[in-house]
Short mmCIF file of C-alpha atoms in Angstrom, two decimals:
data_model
loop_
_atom_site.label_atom_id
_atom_site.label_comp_id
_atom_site.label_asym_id
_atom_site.label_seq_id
_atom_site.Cartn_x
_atom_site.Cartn_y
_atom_site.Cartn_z
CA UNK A 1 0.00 0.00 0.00
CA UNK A 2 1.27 3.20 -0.98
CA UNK A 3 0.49 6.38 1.10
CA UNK A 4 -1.79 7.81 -1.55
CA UNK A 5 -4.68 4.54 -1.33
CA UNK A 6 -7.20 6.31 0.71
CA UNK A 7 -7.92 6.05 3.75
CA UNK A 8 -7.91 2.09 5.13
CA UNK A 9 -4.20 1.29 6.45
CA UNK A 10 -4.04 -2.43 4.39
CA UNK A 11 -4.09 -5.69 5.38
CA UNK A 12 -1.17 -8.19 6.77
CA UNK A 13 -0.57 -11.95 7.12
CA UNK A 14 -0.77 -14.37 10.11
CA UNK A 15 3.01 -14.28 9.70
CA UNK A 16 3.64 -11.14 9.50
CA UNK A 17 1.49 -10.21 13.06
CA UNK A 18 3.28 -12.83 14.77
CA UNK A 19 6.40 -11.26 13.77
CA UNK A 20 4.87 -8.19 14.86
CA UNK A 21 4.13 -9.55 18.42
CA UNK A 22 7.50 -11.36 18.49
CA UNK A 23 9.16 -7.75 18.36
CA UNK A 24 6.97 -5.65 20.61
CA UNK A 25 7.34 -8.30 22.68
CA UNK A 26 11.10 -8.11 22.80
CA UNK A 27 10.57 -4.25 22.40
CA UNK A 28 11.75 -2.26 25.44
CA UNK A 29 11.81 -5.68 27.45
CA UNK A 30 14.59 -6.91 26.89
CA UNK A 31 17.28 -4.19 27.64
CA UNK A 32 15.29 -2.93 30.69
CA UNK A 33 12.80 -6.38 32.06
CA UNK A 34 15.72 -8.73 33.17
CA UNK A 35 17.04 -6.00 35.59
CA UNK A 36 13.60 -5.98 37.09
CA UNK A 37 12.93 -9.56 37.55
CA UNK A 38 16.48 -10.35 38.42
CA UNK A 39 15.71 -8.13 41.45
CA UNK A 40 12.93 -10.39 42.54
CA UNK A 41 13.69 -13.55 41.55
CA UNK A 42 17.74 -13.27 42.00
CA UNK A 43 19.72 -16.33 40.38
CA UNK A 44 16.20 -17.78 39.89
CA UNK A 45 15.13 -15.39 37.01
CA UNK A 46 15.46 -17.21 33.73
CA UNK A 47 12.29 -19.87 35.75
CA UNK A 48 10.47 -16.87 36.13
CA UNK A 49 10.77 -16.49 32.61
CA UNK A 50 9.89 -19.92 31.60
CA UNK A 51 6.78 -19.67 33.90
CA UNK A 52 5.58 -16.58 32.42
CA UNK A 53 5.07 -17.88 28.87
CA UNK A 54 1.60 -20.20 29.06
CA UNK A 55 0.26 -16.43 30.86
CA UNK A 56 1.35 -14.80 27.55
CA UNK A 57 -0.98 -17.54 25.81
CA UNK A 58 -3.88 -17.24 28.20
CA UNK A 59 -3.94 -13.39 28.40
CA UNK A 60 -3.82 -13.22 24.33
CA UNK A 61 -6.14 -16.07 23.92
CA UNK A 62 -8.67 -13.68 25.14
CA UNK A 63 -7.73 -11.18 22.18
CA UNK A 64 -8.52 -14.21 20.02
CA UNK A 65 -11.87 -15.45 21.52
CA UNK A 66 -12.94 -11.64 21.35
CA UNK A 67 -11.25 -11.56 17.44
CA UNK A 68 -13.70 -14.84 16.68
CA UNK A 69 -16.68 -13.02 17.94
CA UNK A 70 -16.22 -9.63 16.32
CA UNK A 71 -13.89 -10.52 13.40
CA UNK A 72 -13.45 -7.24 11.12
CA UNK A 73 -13.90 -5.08 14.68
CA UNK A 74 -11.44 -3.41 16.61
CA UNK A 75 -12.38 -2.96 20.76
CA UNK A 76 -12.73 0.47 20.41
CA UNK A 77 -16.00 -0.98 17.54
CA UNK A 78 -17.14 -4.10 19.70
CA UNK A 79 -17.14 -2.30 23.35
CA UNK A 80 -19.73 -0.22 21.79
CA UNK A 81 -21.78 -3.14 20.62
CA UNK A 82 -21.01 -4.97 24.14
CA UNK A 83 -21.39 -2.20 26.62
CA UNK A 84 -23.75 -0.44 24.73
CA UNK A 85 -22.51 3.80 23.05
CA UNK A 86 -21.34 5.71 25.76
CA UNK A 87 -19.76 3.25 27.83
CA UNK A 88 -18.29 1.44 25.10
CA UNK A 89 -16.84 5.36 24.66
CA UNK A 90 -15.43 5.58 28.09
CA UNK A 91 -13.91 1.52 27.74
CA UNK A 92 -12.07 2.74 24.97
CA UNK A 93 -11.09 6.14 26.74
CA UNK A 94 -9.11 4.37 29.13
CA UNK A 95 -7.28 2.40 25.85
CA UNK A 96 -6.75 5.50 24.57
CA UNK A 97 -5.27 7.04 27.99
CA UNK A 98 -3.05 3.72 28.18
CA UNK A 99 -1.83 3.45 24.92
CA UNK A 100 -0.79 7.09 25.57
CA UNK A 101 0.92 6.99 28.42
CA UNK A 102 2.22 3.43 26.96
CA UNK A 103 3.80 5.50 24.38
CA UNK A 104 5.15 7.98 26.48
CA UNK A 105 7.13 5.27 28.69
CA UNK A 106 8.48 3.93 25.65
CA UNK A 107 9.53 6.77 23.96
CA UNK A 108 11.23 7.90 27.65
CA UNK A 109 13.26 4.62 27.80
CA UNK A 110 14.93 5.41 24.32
CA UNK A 111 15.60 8.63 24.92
CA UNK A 112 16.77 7.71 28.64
CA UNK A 113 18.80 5.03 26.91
CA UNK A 114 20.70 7.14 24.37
CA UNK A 115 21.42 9.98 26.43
CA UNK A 116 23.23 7.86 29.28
CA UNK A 117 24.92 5.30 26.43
CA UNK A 118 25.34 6.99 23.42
CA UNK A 119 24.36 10.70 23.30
CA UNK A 120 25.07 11.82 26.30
CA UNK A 121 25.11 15.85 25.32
CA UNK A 122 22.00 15.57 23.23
CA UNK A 123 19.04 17.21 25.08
CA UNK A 124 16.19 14.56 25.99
CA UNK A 125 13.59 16.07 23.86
CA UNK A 126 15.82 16.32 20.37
CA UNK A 127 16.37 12.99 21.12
CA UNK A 128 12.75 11.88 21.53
CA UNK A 129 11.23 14.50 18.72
CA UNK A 130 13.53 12.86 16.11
CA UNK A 131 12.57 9.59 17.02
CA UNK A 132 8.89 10.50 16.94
CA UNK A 133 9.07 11.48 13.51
CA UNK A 134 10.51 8.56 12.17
CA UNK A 135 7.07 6.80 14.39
CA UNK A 136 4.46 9.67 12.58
CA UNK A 137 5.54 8.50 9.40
CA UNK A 138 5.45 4.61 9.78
CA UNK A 139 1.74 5.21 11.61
CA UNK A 140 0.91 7.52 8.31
CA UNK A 141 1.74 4.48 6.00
CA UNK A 142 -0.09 1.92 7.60
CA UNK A 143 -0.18 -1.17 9.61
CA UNK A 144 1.36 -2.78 6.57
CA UNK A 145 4.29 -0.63 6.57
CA UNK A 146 4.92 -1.38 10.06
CA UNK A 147 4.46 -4.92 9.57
CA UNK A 148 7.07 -5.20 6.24
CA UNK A 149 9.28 -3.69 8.41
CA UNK A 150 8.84 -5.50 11.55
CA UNK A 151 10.17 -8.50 8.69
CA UNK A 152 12.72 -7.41 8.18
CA UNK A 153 13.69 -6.20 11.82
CA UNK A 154 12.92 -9.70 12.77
CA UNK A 155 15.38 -11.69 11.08
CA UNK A 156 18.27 -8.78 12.45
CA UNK A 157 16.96 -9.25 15.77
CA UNK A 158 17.12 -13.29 15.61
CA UNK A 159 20.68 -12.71 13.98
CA UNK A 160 21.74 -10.67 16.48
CA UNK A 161 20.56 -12.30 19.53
CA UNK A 162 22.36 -15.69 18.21
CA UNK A 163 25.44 -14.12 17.77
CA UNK A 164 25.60 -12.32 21.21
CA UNK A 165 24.23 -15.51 22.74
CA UNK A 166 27.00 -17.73 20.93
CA UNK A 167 29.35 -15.43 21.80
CA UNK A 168 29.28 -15.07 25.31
CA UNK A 169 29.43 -18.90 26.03
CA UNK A 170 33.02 -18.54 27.24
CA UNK A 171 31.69 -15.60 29.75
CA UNK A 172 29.46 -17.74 31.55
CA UNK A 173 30.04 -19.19 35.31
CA UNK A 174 27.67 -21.84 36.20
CA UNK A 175 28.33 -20.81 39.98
CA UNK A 176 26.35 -17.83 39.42
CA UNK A 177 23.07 -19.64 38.91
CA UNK A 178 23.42 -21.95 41.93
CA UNK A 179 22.17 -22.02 43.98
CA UNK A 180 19.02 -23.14 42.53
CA UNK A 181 15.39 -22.71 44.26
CA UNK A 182 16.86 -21.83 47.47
CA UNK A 183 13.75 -20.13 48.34
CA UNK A 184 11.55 -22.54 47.38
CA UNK A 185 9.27 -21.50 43.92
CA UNK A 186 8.17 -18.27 45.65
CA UNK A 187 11.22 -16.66 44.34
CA UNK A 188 10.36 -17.31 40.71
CA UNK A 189 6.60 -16.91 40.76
CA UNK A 190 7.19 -13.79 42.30
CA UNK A 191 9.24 -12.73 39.79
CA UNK A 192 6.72 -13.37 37.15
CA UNK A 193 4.87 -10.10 39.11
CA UNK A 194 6.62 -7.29 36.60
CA UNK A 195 6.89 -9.48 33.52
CA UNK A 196 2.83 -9.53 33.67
CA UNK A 197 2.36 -6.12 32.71
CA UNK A 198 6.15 -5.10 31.05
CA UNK A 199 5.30 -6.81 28.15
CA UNK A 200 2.29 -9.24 28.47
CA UNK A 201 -0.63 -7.17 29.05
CA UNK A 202 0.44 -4.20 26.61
CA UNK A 203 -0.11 -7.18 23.65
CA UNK A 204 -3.50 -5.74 23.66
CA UNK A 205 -2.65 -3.96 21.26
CA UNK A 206 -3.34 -6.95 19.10
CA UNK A 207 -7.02 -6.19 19.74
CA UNK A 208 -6.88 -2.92 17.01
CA UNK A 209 -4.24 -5.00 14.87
CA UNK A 210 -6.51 -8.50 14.03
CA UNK A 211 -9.23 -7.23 12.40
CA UNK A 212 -6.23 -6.37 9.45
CA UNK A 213 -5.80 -10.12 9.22
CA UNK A 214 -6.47 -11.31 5.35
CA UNK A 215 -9.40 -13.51 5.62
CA UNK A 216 -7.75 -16.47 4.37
CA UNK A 217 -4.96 -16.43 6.61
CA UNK A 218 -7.48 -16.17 9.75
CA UNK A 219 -6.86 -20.46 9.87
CA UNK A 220 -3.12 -19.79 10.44
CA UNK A 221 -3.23 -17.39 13.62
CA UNK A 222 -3.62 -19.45 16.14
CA UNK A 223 -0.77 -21.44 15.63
CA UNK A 224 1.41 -18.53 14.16
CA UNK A 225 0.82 -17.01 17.50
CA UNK A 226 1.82 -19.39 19.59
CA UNK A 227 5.23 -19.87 17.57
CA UNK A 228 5.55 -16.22 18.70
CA UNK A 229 4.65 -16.62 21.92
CA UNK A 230 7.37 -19.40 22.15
CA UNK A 231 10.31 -17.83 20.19
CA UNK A 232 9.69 -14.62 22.66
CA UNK A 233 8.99 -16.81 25.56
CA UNK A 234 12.54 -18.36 24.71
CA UNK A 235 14.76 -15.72 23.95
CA UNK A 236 13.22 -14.09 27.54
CA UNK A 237 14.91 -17.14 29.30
CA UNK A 238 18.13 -17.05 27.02
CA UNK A 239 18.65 -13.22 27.98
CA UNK A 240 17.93 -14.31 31.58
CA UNK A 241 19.95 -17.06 32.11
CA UNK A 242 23.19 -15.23 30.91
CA UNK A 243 22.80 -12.07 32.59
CA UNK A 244 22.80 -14.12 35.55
CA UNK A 245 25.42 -16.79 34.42
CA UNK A 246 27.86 -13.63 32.71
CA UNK A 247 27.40 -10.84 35.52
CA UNK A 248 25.97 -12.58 38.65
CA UNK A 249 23.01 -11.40 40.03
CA UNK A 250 24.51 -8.40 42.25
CA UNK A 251 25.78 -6.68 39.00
CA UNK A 252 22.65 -7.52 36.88
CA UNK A 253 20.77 -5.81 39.67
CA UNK A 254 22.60 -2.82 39.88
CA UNK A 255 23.00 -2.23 36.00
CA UNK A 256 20.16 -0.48 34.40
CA UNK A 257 20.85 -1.72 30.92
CA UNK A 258 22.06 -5.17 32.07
CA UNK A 259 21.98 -6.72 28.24
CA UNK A 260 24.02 -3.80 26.91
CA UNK A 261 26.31 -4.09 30.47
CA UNK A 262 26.99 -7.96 29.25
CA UNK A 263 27.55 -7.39 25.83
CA UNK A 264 30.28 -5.19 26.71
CA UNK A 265 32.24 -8.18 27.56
CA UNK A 266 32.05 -10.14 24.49
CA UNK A 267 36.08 -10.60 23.67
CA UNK A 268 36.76 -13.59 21.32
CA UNK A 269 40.75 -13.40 21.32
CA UNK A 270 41.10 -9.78 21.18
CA UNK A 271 39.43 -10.05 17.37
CA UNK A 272 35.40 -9.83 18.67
CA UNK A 273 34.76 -6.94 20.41
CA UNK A 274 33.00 -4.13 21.43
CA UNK A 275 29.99 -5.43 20.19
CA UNK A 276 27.21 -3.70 22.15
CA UNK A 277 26.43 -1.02 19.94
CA UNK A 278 24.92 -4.23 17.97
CA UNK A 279 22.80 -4.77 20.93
CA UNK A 280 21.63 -1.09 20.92
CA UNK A 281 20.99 -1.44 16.99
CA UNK A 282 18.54 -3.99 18.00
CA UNK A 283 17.15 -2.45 20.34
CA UNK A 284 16.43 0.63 19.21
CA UNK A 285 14.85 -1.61 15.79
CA UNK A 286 12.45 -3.55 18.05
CA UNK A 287 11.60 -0.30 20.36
CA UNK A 288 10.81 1.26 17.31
CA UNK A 289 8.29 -1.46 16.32
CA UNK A 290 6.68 -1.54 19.51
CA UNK A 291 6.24 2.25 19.78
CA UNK A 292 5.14 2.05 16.17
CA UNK A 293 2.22 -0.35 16.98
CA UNK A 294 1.64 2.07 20.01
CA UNK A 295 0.68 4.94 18.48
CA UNK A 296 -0.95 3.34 15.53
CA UNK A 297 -3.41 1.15 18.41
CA UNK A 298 -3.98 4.82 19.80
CA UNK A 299 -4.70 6.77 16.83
CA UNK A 300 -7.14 3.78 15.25
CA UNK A 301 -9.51 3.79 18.75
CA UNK A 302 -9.28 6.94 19.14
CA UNK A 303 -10.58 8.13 15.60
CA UNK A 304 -13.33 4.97 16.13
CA UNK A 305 -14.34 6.24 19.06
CA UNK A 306 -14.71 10.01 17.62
CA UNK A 307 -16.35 7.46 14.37
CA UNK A 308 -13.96 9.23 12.27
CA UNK A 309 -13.06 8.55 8.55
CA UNK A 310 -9.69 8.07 8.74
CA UNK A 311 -6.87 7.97 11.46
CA UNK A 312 -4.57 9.60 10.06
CA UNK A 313 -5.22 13.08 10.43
CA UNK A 314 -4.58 12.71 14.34
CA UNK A 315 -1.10 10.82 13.66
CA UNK A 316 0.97 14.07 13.84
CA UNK A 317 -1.16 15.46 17.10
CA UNK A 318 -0.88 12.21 18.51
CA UNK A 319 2.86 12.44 17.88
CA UNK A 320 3.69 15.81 19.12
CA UNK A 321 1.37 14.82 22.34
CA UNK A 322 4.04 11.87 22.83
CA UNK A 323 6.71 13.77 23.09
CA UNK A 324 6.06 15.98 26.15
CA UNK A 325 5.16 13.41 27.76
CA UNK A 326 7.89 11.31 27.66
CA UNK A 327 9.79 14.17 29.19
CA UNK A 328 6.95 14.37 32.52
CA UNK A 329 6.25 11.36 32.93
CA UNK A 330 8.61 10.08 35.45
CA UNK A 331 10.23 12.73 38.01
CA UNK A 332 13.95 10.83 37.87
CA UNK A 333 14.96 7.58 37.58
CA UNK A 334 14.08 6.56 41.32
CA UNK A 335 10.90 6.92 39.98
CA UNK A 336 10.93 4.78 36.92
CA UNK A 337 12.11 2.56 38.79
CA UNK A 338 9.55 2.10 40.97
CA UNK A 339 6.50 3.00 38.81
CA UNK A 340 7.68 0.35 36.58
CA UNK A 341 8.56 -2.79 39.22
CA UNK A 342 5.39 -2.29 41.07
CA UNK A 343 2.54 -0.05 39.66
CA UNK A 344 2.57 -0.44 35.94
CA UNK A 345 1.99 -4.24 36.07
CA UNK A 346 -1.80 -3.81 38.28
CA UNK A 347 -2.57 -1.25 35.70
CA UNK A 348 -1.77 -3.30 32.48
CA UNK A 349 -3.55 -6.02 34.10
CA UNK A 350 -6.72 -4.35 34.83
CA UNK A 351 -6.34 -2.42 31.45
CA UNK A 352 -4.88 -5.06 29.17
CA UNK A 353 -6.14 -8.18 30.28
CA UNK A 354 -9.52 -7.75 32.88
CA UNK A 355 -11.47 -5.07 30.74
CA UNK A 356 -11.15 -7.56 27.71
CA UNK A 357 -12.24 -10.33 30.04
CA UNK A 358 -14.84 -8.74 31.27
CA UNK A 359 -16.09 -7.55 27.84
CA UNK A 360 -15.60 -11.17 26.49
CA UNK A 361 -17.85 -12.38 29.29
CA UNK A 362 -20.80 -9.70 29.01
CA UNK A 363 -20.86 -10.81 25.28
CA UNK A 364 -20.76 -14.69 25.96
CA UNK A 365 -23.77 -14.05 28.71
CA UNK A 366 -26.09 -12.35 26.10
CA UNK A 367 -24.44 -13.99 23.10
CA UNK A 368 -23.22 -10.62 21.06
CA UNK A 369 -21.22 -10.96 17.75
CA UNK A 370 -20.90 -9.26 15.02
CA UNK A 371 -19.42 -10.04 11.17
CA UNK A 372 -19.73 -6.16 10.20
CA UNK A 373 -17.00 -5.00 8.69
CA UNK A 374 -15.69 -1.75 10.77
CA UNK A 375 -12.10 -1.19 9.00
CA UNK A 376 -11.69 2.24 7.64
CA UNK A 377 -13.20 2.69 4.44
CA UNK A 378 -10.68 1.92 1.17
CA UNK A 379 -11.28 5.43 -0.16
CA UNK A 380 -12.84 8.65 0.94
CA UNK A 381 -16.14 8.52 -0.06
CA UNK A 382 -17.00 12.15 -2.16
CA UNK A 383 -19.55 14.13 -1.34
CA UNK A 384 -22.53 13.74 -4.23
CA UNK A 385 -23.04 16.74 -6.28
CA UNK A 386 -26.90 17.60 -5.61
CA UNK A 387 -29.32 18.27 -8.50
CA UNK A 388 -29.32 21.83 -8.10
CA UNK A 389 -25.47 22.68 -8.02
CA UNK A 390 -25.42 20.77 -10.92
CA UNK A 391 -28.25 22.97 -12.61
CA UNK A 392 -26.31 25.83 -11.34
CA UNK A 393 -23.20 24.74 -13.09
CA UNK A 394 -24.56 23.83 -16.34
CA UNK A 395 -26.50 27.66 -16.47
CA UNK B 1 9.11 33.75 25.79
CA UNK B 2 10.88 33.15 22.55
CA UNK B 3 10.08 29.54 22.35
CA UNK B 4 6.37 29.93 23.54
CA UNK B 5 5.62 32.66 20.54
CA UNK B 6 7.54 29.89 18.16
CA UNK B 7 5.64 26.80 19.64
CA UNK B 8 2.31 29.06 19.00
CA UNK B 9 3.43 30.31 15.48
CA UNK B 10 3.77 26.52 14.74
CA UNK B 11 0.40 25.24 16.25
CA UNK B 12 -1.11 28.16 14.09
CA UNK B 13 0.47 27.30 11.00
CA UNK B 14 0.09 23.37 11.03
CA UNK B 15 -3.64 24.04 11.91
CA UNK B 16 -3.82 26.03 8.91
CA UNK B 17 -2.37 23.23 7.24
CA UNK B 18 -4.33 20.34 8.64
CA UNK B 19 -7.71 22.18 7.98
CA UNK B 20 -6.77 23.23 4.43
CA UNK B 21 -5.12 19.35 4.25
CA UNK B 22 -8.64 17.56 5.33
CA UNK B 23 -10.97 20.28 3.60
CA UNK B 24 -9.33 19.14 0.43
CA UNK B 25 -10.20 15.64 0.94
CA UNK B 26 -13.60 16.45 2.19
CA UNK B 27 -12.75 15.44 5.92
CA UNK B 28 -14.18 18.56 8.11
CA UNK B 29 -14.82 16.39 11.15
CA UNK B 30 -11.38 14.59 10.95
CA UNK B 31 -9.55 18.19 10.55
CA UNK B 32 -11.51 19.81 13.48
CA UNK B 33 -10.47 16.70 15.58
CA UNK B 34 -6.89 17.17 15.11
CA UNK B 35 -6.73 20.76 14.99
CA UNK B 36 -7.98 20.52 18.32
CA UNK B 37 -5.61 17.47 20.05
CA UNK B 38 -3.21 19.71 17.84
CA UNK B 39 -3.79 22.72 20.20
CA UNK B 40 -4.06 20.09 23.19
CA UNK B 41 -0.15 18.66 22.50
CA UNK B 42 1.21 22.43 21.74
CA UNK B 43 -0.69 23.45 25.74
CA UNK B 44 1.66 20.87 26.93
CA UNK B 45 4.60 21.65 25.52
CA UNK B 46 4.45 25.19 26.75
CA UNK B 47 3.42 24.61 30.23
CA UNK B 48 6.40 22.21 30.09
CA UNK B 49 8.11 25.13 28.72
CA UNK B 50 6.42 27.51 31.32
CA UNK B 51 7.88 25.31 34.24
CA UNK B 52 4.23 24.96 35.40
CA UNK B 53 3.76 22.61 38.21
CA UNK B 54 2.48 19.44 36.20
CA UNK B 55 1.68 16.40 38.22
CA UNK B 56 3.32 13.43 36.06
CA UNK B 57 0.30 10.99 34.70
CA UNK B 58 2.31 8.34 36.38
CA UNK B 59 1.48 9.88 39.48
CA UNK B 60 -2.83 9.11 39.17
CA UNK B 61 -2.01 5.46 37.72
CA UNK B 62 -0.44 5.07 41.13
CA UNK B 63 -2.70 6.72 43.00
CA UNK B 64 -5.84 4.63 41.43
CA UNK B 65 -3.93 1.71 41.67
CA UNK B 66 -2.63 1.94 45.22
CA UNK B 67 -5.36 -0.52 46.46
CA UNK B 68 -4.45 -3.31 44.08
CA UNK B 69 -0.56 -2.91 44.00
CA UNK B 70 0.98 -2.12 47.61
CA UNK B 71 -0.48 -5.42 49.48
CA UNK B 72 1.21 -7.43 46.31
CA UNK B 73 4.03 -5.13 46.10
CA UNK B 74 3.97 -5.70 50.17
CA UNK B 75 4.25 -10.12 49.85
CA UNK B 76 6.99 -9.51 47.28
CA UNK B 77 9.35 -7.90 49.24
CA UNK B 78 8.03 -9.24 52.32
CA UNK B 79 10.11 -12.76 51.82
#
C-alpha cells in the first residue's frame, strides 16, 4: 500500500502479526525487564521467565476469543456493541489514555537510553522528537508498513541475539546460577509479578491490529501465535539465564541496561569486540516497532471512538502529544524505577487483560457478535453533487 | 518567551495546514479533531516550557492503583 490509497491502512498476514508480536514483545523488554525480575527472583530469574510464557498464551487467547466473535472489529468498535454507546466510549477512553501513556514510557526509555549510552550531550527532547518522527511516518503508512518492516527487523533481531548468545558462552560461570530454588518456587513466581504487565498485558494492542488479518490467513493465527509466543517466551529465558550466568546477580541488579552491560564483555581473542552497539541497533529496531504499533493502536480507537473517517489526520497530534510526555512522565529515575517494578503491572492487568475479560464475558452471557466489517473505508467517499449545483453549473 | 511565541506560530500554521489538508479531501470532522488534540499537544509543551507545576500521569495510575498494588508489592518484598 502506498500512502496515496485512501484512507484504510491495508491488510497483513498471520506471519507477519506474529512477527509483529515477536518484536513488541522483545521491544523495550529486553534491555530494561531482566534488571527488574532479576531483582525479585535473584539467580532464579530465567524460571520466572519460563513460567511466564503459558500467561502470555492465556492473556492473548482472550484477544482471540474476542477476534472470533467480532472478526473485522477493533475494541474500540465491539465495546460499543457490548457495553452499549457511551460506555463502550469511556472503555475505549481508558485504551486510549493507556496506549498514551504506553507510548510515552516507551519513547522515555529510548531517549533515557541514548542519552546515558550513546548521546550523552544531546538534550532529551531532540532525542525523543527525532525519534517521533521517524514513528508519525510509519503510523501515516499503515499497519502494513509497520508490519514489512517488523520482517525485516525480525530476522536482524534473531541474527543478532544468536550471535551475542553464541558469543558469550566462554563468559558464563555456572556458579552464578546456583544455587538453585533456594527459596523454594516463591522466588520465581514472584518474579513473574513485573513481567505480567512489562510486556504481556500491553499485547493488547493486538485487539486494534486482528481485524487487518487477510481472511484467508485467519486459519493460520492461532498457531502462528503461539510460535511467537514461544520464540519470545525463549529468547526471555536465554537473555535471563546469561545475565545471571555472565554478571551474577549483584551486577545484573545494579546495571540499568544489564543486556548492553553484558555485551560489553564479548572478547573472542582480542578479534570480537565491542559489540554492544549491535545490541543497541537492536534495540532501538524492536523499540521502534513496539512504539510504532503504540501509536498506531492509539490513533485507530481513538478516531473509532470520535467514528472518524480516517486515522490519520490525528497521527501528527498524537505524535507531538508523545513527546512531552515522555519528558513528565517520570520525576527521575528513582521513579521509573519504581513506577515500573510495582505499579505499571496492576494497571496493564486491569487495562490489558480484565477489561477484555470482562467484555468477552458480558458478550458470551447475552451472546453478542458481530461479522460487520468496521475497518476504515478503502477510499474517501466524495460528497454527491446535488441536482441543483449541478443545474447551477450547467447555467 | 521566545520559544512559547515559536511553539504558537507553529500550532497556528500546522492548523492552517491540517484544515486546508482535510478540507481538500472532504474530511471537516477529521480536521476539526486534530486541529484541536493539535492545540491540546502544543498546551503541553508550553506549560512544560512555562515550568508549570504538572503532576506526572504516572502519578494518578499510582494513586488509582494503590489498592491493588501495595499489598502485592507488600508479599513480594516481604520474603
Amino acid at each position: 500500500m502506498t500512502k496515496g490509497t485512501g484512507a484504510a491502512n491495508g491488510t497483513i498476514t498471520s506471519g507477519q502479526l506474529s512477527k509483529l508480536l515477536f518484536l513488541f514483545s522483545i521491544g523495550s523488554a529486553a534491555l530494561l525487564l531482566p534488571t527488574a525480575v532479576v531483582s525479585i527472583a535473584k539467580q532464579d530469574s530465567w524460571i520466572s521467565m519460563l513460567l511466564v510464557i503459558p500467561f502470555h498464551y492465556a492473556f492473548i487467547y482472550i484477544y482471540l476469543l474476542l477476534h472470533k466473535r467480532f472478526p473485522k472489529m477493533t475494541l474500540a468498535q465491539y465495546a460499543e456493541k457490548i457495553a452499549g454507546v457511551w460506555l463502550g466510549k469511556a472503555v475505549t477512553l481508558t485504551f486510549v489514555f493507556f496506549f498514551a501513556l504506553l507510548g510515552g514510557l516507551v519513547l522515555n526509555n529510548v531517549t533515557d537510553f541514548l542519552s546515558k549510552s550513546v548521546l550523552p550531550q544531546t538534550p532529551d527532547w531532540f532525542i525523543g522528537g527525532t525519534f517521533m518522527i521517524s514513528i508519525a511516518y510509519a503510523v501515516f503508512l499503515g499497519v502494513e508498513t509497520i508490519a514489512r518492516t517488523g520482517e525485516i527487523l525480525f530476522a536482524w533481531t534473531l541474527f543478532i541475539i544468536g550471535l551475542i548468545s553464541f558469543t558469550l558462552i566462554n563468559q558464563m560461570h555456572a556458579d552464578n546460577l546456583l544455587p538453585m530454588l533456594y527459596n523454594g518456587w516463591s522466588g520465581p513466581v514472584k518474579g513473574i509479578y513485573p513481567v505480567l504487565g512489562f510486556p504481556l498485558a500491553e499485547c493488547v494492542f493486538l485487539t486494534a491490529i486482528l481485524p487487518m488479518i487477510k481472511d484467508e490467513e485467519r486459519t493460520k493465527l492461532k498457531r502462528m501465535i503461539g510460535w511467537s509466543v514461544l520464540l519470545s517466551g525463549g529468547v526471555g529465558v536465554i537473555i535471563s539465564f546469561l545475565i545471571v550466568s555472565v554478571l551474577g546477580v549483584e551486577e545484573a541488579m545494579r546495571s540499568p541496561f544489564s543486556v548492553y552491560e553484558m555485551a560489553k564483555s564479548i572478547n573472542i581473542e582480542e578479534i570480537l569486540v565491542r559489540v554492544e552497539i549491535l545490541v543497541a541497533m537492536v534495540w532501538i529496531g524492536t523499540v521502534f516497532t513496539k512504539l510504532a504499533i503504540t501509536v498506531y493502536s492509539l490513533v485507530v480507537m481513538l478516531s473509532q471512538m470520535l467514528k472518524l473517517r480516517t486515522y490519520r489526520s490525528l497521527v501528527f497530534p498524537m505524535c507531538l502529544l508523545i513527546v512531552p510526555l515522555s519528558l513528565i512522565v517520570y520525576r527521575n529515575s528513582i521513579h521509573a524505577g519504581t513506577f515500573a517494578l510495582e505499579v505499571w503491572s496492576v494497571y496493564a492487568v486491569l487495562q490489558g487483560v480484565i477489561l477484555p475479560l470482562s467484555l468477552l464475558a458480558v458478550a458470551r452471557l447475552f451472546d453478542k457478535k458481530s461479522a460487520e466489517d468496521g475497518r476504515f473505508p478503502e477510499k474517501t467517499p466524495k460528497t454527491p453533487v446535488s441536482a441543483g449545483e449541478t443545474a447551477d453549473k450547467q447555467g | 518567551m521566545g520559544p512559547i511565541i515559536a511553539c504558537v506560530l507553529f500550532a497556528g500554521a500546522m492548523s492552517i495546514l491540517l484544515w486546508h489538508q482535510n478540507k481538500k479531501r472532504q474530511q471537516i470532522k477529521e480536521g476539526v479533531w486534530a486541529i484541536v488534540f493539535l492545540w491540546g499537544a502544543i498546551a503541553v509543551i508550553v506549560a512544560k516550557l512555562l515550568h508549570l507545576p504538572m503532576s506526572p500521569p504516572t502519578d494518578w495510575v499510582a494513586a488509582i492503583t494503590a489498592p491493588l498494588y501495595k499489598p502485592i508489592v507488600a508479599w513480594i518484598k516481604g520474603g
